[in-house]
PDB file of C-alpha atoms in Angstrom:
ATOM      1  CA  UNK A   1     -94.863 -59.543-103.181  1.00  0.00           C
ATOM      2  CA  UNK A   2     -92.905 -62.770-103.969  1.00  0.00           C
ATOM      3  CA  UNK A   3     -94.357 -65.955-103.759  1.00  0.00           C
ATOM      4  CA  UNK A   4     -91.431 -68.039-103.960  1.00  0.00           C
ATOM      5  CA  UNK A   5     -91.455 -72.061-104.381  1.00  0.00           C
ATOM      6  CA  UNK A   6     -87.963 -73.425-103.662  1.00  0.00           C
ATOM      7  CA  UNK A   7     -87.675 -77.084-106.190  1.00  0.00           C
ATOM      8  CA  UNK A   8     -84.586 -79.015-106.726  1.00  0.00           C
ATOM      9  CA  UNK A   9     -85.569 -79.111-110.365  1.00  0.00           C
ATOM     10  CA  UNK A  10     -87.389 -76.287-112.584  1.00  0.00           C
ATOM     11  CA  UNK A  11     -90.476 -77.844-113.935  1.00  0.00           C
ATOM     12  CA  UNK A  12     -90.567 -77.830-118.084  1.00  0.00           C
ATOM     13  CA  UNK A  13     -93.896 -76.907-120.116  1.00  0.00           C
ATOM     14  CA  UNK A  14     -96.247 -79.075-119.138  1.00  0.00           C
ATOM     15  CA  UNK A  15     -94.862 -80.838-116.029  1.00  0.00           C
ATOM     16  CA  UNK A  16     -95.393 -80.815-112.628  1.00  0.00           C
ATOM     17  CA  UNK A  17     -93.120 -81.318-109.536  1.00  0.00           C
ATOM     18  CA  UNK A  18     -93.076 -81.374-106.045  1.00  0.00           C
ATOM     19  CA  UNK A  19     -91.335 -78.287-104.094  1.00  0.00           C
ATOM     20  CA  UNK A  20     -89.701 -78.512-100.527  1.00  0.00           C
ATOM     21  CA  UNK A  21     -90.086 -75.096 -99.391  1.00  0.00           C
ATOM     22  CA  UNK A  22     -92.649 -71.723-100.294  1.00  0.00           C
ATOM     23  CA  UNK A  23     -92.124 -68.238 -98.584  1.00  0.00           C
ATOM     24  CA  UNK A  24     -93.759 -64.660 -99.571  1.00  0.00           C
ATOM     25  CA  UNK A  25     -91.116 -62.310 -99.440  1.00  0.00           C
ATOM     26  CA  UNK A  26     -91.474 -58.546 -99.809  1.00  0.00           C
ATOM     27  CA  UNK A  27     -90.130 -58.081-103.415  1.00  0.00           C
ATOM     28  CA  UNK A  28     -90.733 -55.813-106.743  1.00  0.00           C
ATOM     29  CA  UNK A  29     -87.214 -54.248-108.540  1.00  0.00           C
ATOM     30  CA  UNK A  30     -88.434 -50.990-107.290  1.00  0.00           C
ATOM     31  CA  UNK A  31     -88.370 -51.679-103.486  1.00  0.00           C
ATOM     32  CA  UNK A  32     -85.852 -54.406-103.920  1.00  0.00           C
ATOM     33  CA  UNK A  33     -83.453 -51.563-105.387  1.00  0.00           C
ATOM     34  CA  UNK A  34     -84.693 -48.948-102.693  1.00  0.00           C
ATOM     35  CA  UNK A  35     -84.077 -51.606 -99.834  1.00  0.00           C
ATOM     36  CA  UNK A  36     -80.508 -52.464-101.015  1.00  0.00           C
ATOM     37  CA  UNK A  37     -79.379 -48.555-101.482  1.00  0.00           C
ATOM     38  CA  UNK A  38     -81.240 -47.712 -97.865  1.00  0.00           C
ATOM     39  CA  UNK A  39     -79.102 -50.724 -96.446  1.00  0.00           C
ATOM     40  CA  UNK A  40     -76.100 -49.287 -98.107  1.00  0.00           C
ATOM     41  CA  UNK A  41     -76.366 -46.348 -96.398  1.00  0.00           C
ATOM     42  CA  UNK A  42     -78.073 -44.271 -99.004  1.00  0.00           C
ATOM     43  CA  UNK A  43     -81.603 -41.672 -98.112  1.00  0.00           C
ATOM     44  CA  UNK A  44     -83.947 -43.271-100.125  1.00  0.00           C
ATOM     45  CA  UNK A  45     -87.325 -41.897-101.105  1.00  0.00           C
ATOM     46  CA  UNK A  46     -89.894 -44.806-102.930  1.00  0.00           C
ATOM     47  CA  UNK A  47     -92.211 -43.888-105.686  1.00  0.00           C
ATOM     48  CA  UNK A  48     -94.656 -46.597-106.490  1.00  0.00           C
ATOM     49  CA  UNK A  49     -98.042 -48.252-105.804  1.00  0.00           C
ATOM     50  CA  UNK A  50    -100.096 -50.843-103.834  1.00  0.00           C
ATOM     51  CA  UNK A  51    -102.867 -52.054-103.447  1.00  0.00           C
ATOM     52  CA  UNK A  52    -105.327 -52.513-100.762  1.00  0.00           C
ATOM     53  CA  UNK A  53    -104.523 -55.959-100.206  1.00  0.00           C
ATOM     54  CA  UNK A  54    -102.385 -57.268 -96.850  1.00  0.00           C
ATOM     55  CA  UNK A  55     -99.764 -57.619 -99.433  1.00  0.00           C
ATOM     56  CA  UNK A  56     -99.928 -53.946 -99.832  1.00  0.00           C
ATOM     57  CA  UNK A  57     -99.993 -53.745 -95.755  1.00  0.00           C
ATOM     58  CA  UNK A  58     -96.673 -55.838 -95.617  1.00  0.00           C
ATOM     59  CA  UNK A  59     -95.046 -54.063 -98.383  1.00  0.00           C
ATOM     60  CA  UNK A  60     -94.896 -50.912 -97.512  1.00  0.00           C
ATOM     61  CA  UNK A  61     -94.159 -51.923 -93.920  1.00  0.00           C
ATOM     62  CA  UNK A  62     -91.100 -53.479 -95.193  1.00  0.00           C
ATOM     63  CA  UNK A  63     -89.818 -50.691 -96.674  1.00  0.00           C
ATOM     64  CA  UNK A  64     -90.482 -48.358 -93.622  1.00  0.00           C
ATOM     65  CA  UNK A  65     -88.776 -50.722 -91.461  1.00  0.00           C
ATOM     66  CA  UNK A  66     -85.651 -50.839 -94.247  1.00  0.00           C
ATOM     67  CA  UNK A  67     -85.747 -47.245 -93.487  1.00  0.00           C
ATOM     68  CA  UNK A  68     -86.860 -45.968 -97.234  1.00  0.00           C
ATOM     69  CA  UNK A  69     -89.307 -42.622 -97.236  1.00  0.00           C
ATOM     70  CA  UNK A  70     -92.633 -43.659 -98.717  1.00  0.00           C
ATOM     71  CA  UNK A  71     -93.849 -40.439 -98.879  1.00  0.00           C
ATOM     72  CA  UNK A  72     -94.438 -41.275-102.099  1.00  0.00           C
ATOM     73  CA  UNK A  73     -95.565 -44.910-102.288  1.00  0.00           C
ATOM     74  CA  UNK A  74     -99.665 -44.399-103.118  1.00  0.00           C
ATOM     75  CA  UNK A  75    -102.520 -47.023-102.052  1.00  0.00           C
ATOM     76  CA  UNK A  76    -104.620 -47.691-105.125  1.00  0.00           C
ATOM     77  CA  UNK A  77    -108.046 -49.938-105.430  1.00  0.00           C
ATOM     78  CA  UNK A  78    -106.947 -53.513-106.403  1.00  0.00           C
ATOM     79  CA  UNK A  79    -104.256 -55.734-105.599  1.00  0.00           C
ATOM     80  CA  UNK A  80    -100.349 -55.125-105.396  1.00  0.00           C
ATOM     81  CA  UNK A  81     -98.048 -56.587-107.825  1.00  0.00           C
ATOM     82  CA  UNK A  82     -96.842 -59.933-107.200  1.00  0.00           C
ATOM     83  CA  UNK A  83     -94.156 -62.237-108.723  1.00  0.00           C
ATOM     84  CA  UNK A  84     -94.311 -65.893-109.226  1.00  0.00           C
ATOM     85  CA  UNK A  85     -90.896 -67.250-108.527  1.00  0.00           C
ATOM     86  CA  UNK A  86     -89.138 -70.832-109.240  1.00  0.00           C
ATOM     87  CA  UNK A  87     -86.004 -71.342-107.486  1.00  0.00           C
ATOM     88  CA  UNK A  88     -83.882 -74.426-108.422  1.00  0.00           C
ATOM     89  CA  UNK A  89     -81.197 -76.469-106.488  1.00  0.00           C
ATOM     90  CA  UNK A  90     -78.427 -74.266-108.055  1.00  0.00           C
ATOM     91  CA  UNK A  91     -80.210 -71.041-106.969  1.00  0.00           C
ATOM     92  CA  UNK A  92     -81.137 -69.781-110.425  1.00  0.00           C
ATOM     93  CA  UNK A  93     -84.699 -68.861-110.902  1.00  0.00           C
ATOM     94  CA  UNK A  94     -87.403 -67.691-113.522  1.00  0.00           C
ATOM     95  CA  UNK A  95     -89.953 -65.553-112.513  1.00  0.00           C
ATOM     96  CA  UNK A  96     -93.666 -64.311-113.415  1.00  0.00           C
ATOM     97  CA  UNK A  97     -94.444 -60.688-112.277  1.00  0.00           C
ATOM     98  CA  UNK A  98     -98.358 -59.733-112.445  1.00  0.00           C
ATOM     99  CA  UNK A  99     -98.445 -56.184-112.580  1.00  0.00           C
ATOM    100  CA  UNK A 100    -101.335 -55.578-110.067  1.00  0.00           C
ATOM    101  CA  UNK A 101    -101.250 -51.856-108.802  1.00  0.00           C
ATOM    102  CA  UNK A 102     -97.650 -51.274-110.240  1.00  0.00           C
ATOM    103  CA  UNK A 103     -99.600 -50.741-113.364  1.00  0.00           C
ATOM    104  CA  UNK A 104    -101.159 -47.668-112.231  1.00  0.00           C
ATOM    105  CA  UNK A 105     -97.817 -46.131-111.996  1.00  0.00           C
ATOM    106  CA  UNK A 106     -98.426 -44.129-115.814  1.00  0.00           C
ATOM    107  CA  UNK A 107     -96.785 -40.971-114.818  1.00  0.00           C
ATOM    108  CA  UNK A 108     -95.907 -38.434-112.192  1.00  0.00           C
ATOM    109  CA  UNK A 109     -98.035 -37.575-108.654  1.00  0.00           C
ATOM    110  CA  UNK A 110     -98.265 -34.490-106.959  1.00  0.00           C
ATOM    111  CA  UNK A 111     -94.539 -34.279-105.307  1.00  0.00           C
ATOM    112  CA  UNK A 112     -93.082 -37.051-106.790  1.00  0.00           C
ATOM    113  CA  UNK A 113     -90.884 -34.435-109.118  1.00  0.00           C
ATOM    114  CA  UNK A 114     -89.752 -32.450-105.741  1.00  0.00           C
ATOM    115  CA  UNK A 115     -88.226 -36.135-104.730  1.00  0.00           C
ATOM    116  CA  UNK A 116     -86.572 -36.782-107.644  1.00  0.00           C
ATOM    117  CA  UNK A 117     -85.328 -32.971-108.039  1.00  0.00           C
ATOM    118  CA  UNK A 118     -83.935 -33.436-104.226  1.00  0.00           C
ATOM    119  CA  UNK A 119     -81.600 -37.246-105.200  1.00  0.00           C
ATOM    120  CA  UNK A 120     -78.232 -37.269-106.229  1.00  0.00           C
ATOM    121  CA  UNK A 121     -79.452 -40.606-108.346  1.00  0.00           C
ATOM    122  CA  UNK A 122     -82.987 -42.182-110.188  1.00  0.00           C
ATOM    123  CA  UNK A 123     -83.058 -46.121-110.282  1.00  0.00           C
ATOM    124  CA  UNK A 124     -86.006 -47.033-112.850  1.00  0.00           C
ATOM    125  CA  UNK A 125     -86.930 -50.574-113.648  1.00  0.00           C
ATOM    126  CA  UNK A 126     -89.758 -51.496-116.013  1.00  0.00           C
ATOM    127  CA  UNK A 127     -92.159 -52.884-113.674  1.00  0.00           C
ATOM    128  CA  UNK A 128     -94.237 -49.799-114.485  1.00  0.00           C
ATOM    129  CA  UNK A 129     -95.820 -48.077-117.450  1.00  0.00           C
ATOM    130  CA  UNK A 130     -92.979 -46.934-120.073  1.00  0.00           C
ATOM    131  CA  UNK A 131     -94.823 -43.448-119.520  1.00  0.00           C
ATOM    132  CA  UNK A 132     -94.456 -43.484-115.534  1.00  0.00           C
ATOM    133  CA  UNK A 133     -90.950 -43.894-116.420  1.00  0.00           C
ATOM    134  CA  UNK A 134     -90.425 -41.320-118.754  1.00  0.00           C
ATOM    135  CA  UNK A 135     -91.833 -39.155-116.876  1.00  0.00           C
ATOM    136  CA  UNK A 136     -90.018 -39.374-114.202  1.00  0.00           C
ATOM    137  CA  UNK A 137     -86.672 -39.912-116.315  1.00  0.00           C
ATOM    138  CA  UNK A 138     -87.380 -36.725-117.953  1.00  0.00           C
ATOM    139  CA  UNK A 139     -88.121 -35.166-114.305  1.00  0.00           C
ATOM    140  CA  UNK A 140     -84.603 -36.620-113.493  1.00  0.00           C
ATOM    141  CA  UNK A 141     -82.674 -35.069-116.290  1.00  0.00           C
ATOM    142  CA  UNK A 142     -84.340 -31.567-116.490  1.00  0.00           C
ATOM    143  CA  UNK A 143     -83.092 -31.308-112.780  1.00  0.00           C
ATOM    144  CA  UNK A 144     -79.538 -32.566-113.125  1.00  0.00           C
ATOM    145  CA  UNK A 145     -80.109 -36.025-111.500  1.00  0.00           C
ATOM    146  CA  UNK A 146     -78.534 -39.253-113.013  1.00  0.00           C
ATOM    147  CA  UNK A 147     -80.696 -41.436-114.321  1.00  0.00           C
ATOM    148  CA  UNK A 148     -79.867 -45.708-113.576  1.00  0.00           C
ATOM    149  CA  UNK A 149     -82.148 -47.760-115.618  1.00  0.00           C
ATOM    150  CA  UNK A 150     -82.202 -51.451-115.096  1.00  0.00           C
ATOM    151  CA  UNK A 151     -83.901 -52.577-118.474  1.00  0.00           C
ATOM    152  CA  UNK A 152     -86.294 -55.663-116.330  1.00  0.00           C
ATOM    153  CA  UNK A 153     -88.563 -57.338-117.543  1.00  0.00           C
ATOM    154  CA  UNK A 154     -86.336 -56.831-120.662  1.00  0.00           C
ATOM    155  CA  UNK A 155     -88.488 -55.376-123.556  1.00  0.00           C
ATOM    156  CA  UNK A 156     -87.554 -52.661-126.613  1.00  0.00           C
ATOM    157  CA  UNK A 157     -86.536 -49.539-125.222  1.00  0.00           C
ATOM    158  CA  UNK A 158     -87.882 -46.191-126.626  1.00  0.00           C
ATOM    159  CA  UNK A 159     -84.728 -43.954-128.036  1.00  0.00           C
ATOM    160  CA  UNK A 160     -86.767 -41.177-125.533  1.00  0.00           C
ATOM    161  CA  UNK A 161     -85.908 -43.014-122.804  1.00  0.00           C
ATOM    162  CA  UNK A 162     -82.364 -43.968-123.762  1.00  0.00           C
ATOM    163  CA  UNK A 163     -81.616 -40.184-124.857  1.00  0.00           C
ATOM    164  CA  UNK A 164     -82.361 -39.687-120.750  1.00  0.00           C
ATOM    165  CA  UNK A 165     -80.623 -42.398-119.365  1.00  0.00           C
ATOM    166  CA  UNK A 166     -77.187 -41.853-118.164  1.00  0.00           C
ATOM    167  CA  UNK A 167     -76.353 -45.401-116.723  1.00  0.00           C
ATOM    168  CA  UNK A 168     -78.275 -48.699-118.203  1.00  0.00           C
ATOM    169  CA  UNK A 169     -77.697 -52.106-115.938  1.00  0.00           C
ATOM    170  CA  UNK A 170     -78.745 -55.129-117.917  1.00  0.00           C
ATOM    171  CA  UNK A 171     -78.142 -58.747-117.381  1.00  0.00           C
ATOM    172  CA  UNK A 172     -76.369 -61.078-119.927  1.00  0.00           C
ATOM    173  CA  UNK A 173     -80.260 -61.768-121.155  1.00  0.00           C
ATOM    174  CA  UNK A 174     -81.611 -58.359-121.110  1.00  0.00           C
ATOM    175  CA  UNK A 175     -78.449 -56.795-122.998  1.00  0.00           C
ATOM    176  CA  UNK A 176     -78.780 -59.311-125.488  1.00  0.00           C
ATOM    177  CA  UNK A 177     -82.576 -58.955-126.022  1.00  0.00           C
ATOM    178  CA  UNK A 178     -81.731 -55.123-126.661  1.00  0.00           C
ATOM    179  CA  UNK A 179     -78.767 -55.820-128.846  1.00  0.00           C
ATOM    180  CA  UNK A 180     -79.424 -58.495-130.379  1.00  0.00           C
ATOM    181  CA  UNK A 181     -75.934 -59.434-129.974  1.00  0.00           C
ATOM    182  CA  UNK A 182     -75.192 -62.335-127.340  1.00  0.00           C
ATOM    183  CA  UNK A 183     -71.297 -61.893-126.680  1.00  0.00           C
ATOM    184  CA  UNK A 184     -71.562 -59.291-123.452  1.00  0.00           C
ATOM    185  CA  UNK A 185     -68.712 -57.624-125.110  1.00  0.00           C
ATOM    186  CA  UNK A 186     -70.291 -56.831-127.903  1.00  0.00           C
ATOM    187  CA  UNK A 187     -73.702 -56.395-126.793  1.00  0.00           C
ATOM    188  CA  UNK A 188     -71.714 -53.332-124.050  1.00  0.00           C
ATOM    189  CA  UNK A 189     -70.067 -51.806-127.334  1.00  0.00           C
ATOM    190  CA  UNK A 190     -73.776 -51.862-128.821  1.00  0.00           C
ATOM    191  CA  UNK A 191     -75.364 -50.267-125.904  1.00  0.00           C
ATOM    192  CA  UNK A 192     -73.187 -47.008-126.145  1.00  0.00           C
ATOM    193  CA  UNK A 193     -74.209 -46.115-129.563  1.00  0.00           C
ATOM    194  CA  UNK A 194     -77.882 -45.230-126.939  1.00  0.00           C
ATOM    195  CA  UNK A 195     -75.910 -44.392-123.483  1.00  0.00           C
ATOM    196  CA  UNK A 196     -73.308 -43.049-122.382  1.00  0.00           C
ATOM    197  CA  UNK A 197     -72.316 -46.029-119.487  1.00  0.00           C
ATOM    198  CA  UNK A 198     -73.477 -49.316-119.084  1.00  0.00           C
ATOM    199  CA  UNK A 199     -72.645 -52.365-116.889  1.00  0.00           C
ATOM    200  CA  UNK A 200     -73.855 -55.773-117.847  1.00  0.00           C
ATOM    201  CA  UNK A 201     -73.854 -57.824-115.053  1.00  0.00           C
ATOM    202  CA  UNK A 202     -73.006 -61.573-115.576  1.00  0.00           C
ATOM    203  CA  UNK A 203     -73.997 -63.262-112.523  1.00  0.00           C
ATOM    204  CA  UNK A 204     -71.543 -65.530-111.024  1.00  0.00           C
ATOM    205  CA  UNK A 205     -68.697 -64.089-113.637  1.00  0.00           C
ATOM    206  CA  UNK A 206     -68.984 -60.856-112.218  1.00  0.00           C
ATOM    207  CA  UNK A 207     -69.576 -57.162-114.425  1.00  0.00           C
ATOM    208  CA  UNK A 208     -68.542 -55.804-117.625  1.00  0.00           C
ATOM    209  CA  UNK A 209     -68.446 -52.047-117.584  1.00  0.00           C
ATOM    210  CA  UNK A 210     -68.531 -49.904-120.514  1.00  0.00           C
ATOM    211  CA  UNK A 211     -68.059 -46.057-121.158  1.00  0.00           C
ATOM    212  CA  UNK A 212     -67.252 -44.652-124.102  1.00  0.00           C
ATOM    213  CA  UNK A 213     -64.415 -43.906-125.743  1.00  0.00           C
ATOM    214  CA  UNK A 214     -62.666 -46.491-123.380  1.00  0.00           C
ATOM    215  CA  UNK A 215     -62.260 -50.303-123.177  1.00  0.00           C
ATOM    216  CA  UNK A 216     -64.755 -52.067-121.572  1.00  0.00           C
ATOM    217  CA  UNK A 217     -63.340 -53.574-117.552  1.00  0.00           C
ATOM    218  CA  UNK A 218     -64.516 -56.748-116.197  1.00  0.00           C
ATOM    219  CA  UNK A 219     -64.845 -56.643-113.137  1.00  0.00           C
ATOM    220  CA  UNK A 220     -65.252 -60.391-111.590  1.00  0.00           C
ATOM    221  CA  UNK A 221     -67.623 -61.666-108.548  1.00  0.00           C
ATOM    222  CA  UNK A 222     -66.182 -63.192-105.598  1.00  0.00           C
ATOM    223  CA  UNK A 223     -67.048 -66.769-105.623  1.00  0.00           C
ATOM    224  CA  UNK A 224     -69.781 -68.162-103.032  1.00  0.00           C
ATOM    225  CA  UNK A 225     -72.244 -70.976-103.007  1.00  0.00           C
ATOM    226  CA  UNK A 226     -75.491 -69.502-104.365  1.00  0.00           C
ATOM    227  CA  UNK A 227     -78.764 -70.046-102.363  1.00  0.00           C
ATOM    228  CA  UNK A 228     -81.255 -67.903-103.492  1.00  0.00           C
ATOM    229  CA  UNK A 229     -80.097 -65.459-106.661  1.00  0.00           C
ATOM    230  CA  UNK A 230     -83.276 -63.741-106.949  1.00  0.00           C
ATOM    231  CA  UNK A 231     -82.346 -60.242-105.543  1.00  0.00           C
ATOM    232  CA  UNK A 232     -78.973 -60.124-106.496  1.00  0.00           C
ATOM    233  CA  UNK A 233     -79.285 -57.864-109.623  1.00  0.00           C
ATOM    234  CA  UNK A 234     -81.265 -55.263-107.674  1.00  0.00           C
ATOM    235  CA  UNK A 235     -78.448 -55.379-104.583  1.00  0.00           C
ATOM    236  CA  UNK A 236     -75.665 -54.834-107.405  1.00  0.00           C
ATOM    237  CA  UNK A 237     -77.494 -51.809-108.195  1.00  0.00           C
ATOM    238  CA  UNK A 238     -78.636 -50.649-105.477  1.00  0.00           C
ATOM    239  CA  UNK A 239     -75.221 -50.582-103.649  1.00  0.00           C
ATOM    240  CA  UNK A 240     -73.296 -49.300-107.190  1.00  0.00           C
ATOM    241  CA  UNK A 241     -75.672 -46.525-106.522  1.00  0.00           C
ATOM    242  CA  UNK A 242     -74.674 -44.982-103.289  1.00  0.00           C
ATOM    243  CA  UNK A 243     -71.015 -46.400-104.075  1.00  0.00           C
ATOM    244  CA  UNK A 244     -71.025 -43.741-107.323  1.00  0.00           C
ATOM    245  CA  UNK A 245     -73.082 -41.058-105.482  1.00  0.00           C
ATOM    246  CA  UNK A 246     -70.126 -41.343-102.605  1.00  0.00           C
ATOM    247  CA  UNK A 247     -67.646 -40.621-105.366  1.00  0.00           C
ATOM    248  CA  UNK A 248     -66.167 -44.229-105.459  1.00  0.00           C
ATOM    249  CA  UNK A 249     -63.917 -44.671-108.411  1.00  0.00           C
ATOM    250  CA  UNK A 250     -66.045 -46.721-111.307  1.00  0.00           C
ATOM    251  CA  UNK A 251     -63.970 -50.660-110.668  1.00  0.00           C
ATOM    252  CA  UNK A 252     -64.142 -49.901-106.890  1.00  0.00           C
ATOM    253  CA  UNK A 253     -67.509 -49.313-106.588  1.00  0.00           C
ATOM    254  CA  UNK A 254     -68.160 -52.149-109.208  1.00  0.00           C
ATOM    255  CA  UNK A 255     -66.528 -54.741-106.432  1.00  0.00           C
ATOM    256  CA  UNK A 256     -68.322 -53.135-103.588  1.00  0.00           C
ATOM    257  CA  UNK A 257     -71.232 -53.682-105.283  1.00  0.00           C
ATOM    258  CA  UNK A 258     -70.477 -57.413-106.363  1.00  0.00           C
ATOM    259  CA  UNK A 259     -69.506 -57.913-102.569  1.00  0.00           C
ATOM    260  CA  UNK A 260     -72.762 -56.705-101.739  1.00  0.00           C
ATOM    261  CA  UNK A 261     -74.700 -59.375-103.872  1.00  0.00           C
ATOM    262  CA  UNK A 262     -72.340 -62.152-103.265  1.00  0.00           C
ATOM    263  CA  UNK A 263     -73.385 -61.822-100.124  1.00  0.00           C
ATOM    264  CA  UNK A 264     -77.068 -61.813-100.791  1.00  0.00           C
ATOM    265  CA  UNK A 265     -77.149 -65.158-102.972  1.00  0.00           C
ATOM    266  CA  UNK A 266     -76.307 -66.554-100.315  1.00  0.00           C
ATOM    267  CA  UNK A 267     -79.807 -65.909 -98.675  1.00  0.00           C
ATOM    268  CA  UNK A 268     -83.200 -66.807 -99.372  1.00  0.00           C
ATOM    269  CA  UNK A 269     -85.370 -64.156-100.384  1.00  0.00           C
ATOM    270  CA  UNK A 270     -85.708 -60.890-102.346  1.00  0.00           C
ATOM    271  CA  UNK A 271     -85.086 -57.750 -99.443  1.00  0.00           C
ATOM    272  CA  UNK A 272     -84.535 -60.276 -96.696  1.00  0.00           C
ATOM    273  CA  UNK A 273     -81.405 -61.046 -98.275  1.00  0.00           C
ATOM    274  CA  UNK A 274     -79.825 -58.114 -98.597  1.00  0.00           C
ATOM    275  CA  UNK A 275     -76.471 -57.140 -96.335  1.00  0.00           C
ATOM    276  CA  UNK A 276     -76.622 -54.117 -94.519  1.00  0.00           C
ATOM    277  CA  UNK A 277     -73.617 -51.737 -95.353  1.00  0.00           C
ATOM    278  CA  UNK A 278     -71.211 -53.020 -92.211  1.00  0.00           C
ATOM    279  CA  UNK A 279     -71.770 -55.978 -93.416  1.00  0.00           C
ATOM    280  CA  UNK A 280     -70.638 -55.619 -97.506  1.00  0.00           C
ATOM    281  CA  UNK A 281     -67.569 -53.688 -96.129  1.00  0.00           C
ATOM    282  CA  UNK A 282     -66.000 -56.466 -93.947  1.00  0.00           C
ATOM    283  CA  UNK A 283     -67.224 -58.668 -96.794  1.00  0.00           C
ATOM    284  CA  UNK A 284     -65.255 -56.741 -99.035  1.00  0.00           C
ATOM    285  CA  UNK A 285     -62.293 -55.761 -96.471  1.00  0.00           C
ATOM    286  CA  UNK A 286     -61.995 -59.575 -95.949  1.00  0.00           C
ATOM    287  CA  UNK A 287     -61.514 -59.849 -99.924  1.00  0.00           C
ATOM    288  CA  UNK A 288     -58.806 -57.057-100.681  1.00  0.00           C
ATOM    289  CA  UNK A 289     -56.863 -58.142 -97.734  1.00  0.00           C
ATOM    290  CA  UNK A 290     -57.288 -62.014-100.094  1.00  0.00           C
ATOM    291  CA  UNK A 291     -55.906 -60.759-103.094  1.00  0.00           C
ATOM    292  CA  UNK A 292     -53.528 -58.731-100.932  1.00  0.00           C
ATOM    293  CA  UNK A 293     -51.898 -61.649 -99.403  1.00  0.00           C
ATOM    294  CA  UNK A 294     -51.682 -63.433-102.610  1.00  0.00           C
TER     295      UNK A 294
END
């Protein structure tokens, strides 16, 4: 769950300020991702945990009513996860995520493999165990099923993991932090020595997408006035999910996808913001026929 204070200035170490708004808002990369693919039109199955808490209540509710399968969301003793979320006047944030029952998520439950088996894609985020997502990576790849990491909360990543990961979606930050390298550019050449595709998303500047053996293509956002930009990562990938699993070429599904979290920045909230798929197409429709005109 996020618990989201809204500030017109981010507090520094050691101060205190006075918010104007506060909101919980179903959240978690997981079931942000799995809410922005089921409102893109994809069949989305959830693998994950709660706790007994009403958070746990709400959360998977919100998911059911997003229309994600969660078949394979347990209930585990405890509390569910939570993230403690700053948003500023601009709309950029920093966030605190307390693991709760997420960290009970160390590996595989009975059926969970038949799921991923069944998916044309696996989106893994690191709000779980490395092993819960090695496992399931290594579920994904031994049954043909591409694998879409989004490296968050950014951390060293295993060369298991990266040996099973076809597509790796970091931000500016997080593609630095595994790099070491701050220039996106470089960081993307970097990142294919471990995979074979990434895209490093760079927030209001758009994407930079990188395959080997090819020049990496920036793809840019279209430019809104940002609300809220915590869900927008997890709506870019989300929608660039189905987008590629429809057979989209790579730069059209990139902009599909930016249209898709252009349009949820402009929202408060994680899931709440999210566009449904009628929605991102006239979004993007209304853009093309822009740059057409031009």
């Amino acid at each position: 769950m996020d618990l989201v204070a809204y500030v017109a200035t981010a507090p520094r170490r050691g101060e205190t300020v006075t918010g104007h708004a506060f909101r919980t808002v179903p959240g978690g990369k997981g079931a942000n991702q799995a809410v922005a693919a089921a409102r893109s039109g994809g069949a989305v199955s959830m693998i994950g945990a709660v706790g007994e808490d009403d958070f746990g209540v709400r959360l998977r509710a919100s998911l059911t009513e997003a229309g994600v399968d969660t078949g394979g969301l347990r209930t585990v003793e405890g509390e569910s996860g939570t993230a403690h979320i700053v948003v500023d006047g601009e709309g950029a944030n920093s966030i605190v995520v307390v693991p709760g029952a997420n960290g009970t998520v160390d590996g595989l439950a009975h059926g969970d493999e038949r799921r991923i088996a069944a998916a044309d894609a696996l989106l893994l985020q690191l709000e779980i165990p490395l092993t819960g997502v090695l496992a399931a990576a290594h579920a994904a790849r031994e049954h043909g099923v591409r694998v879409v990491l989004t490296p968050a909360p950014a951390q060293p990543l295993p060369p298991e993991l990266l040996a099973v990961t076809d597509l790796l979606v970091p931000n500016e930050h997080e593609a630095a932090v595994l790099t070491g390298k701050s220039d996106p550019y470089d960081a993307a050449s970097a990142l294919l020595a471990s995979v074979p595709e990434a895209v490093i998303t760079l927030g209001a500047k758009g994407s930079l997408y990188a395959v080997r053996d090819a020049e990496p293509v920036h793809v840019p956002a279209p430019r809104v006035k940002a609300e809220d930009t915590t869900a927008a990562g997890d709506t870019f990938v989300g929608a660039l999910a189905v987008a590629r699993g429809e057979g989209r070429p790579v730069q059209d599904a990139l902009a599909w996808a930016s249209a898709a979290a252009a349009l949820s920045v402009q929202r408060a909230g994680a899931s709440a913001s999210m566009p449904h798929r009628a929605e991102t197409d006239a979004f993007a429709a209304g853009l093309l026929e822009g740059r057409t005109s031009r």
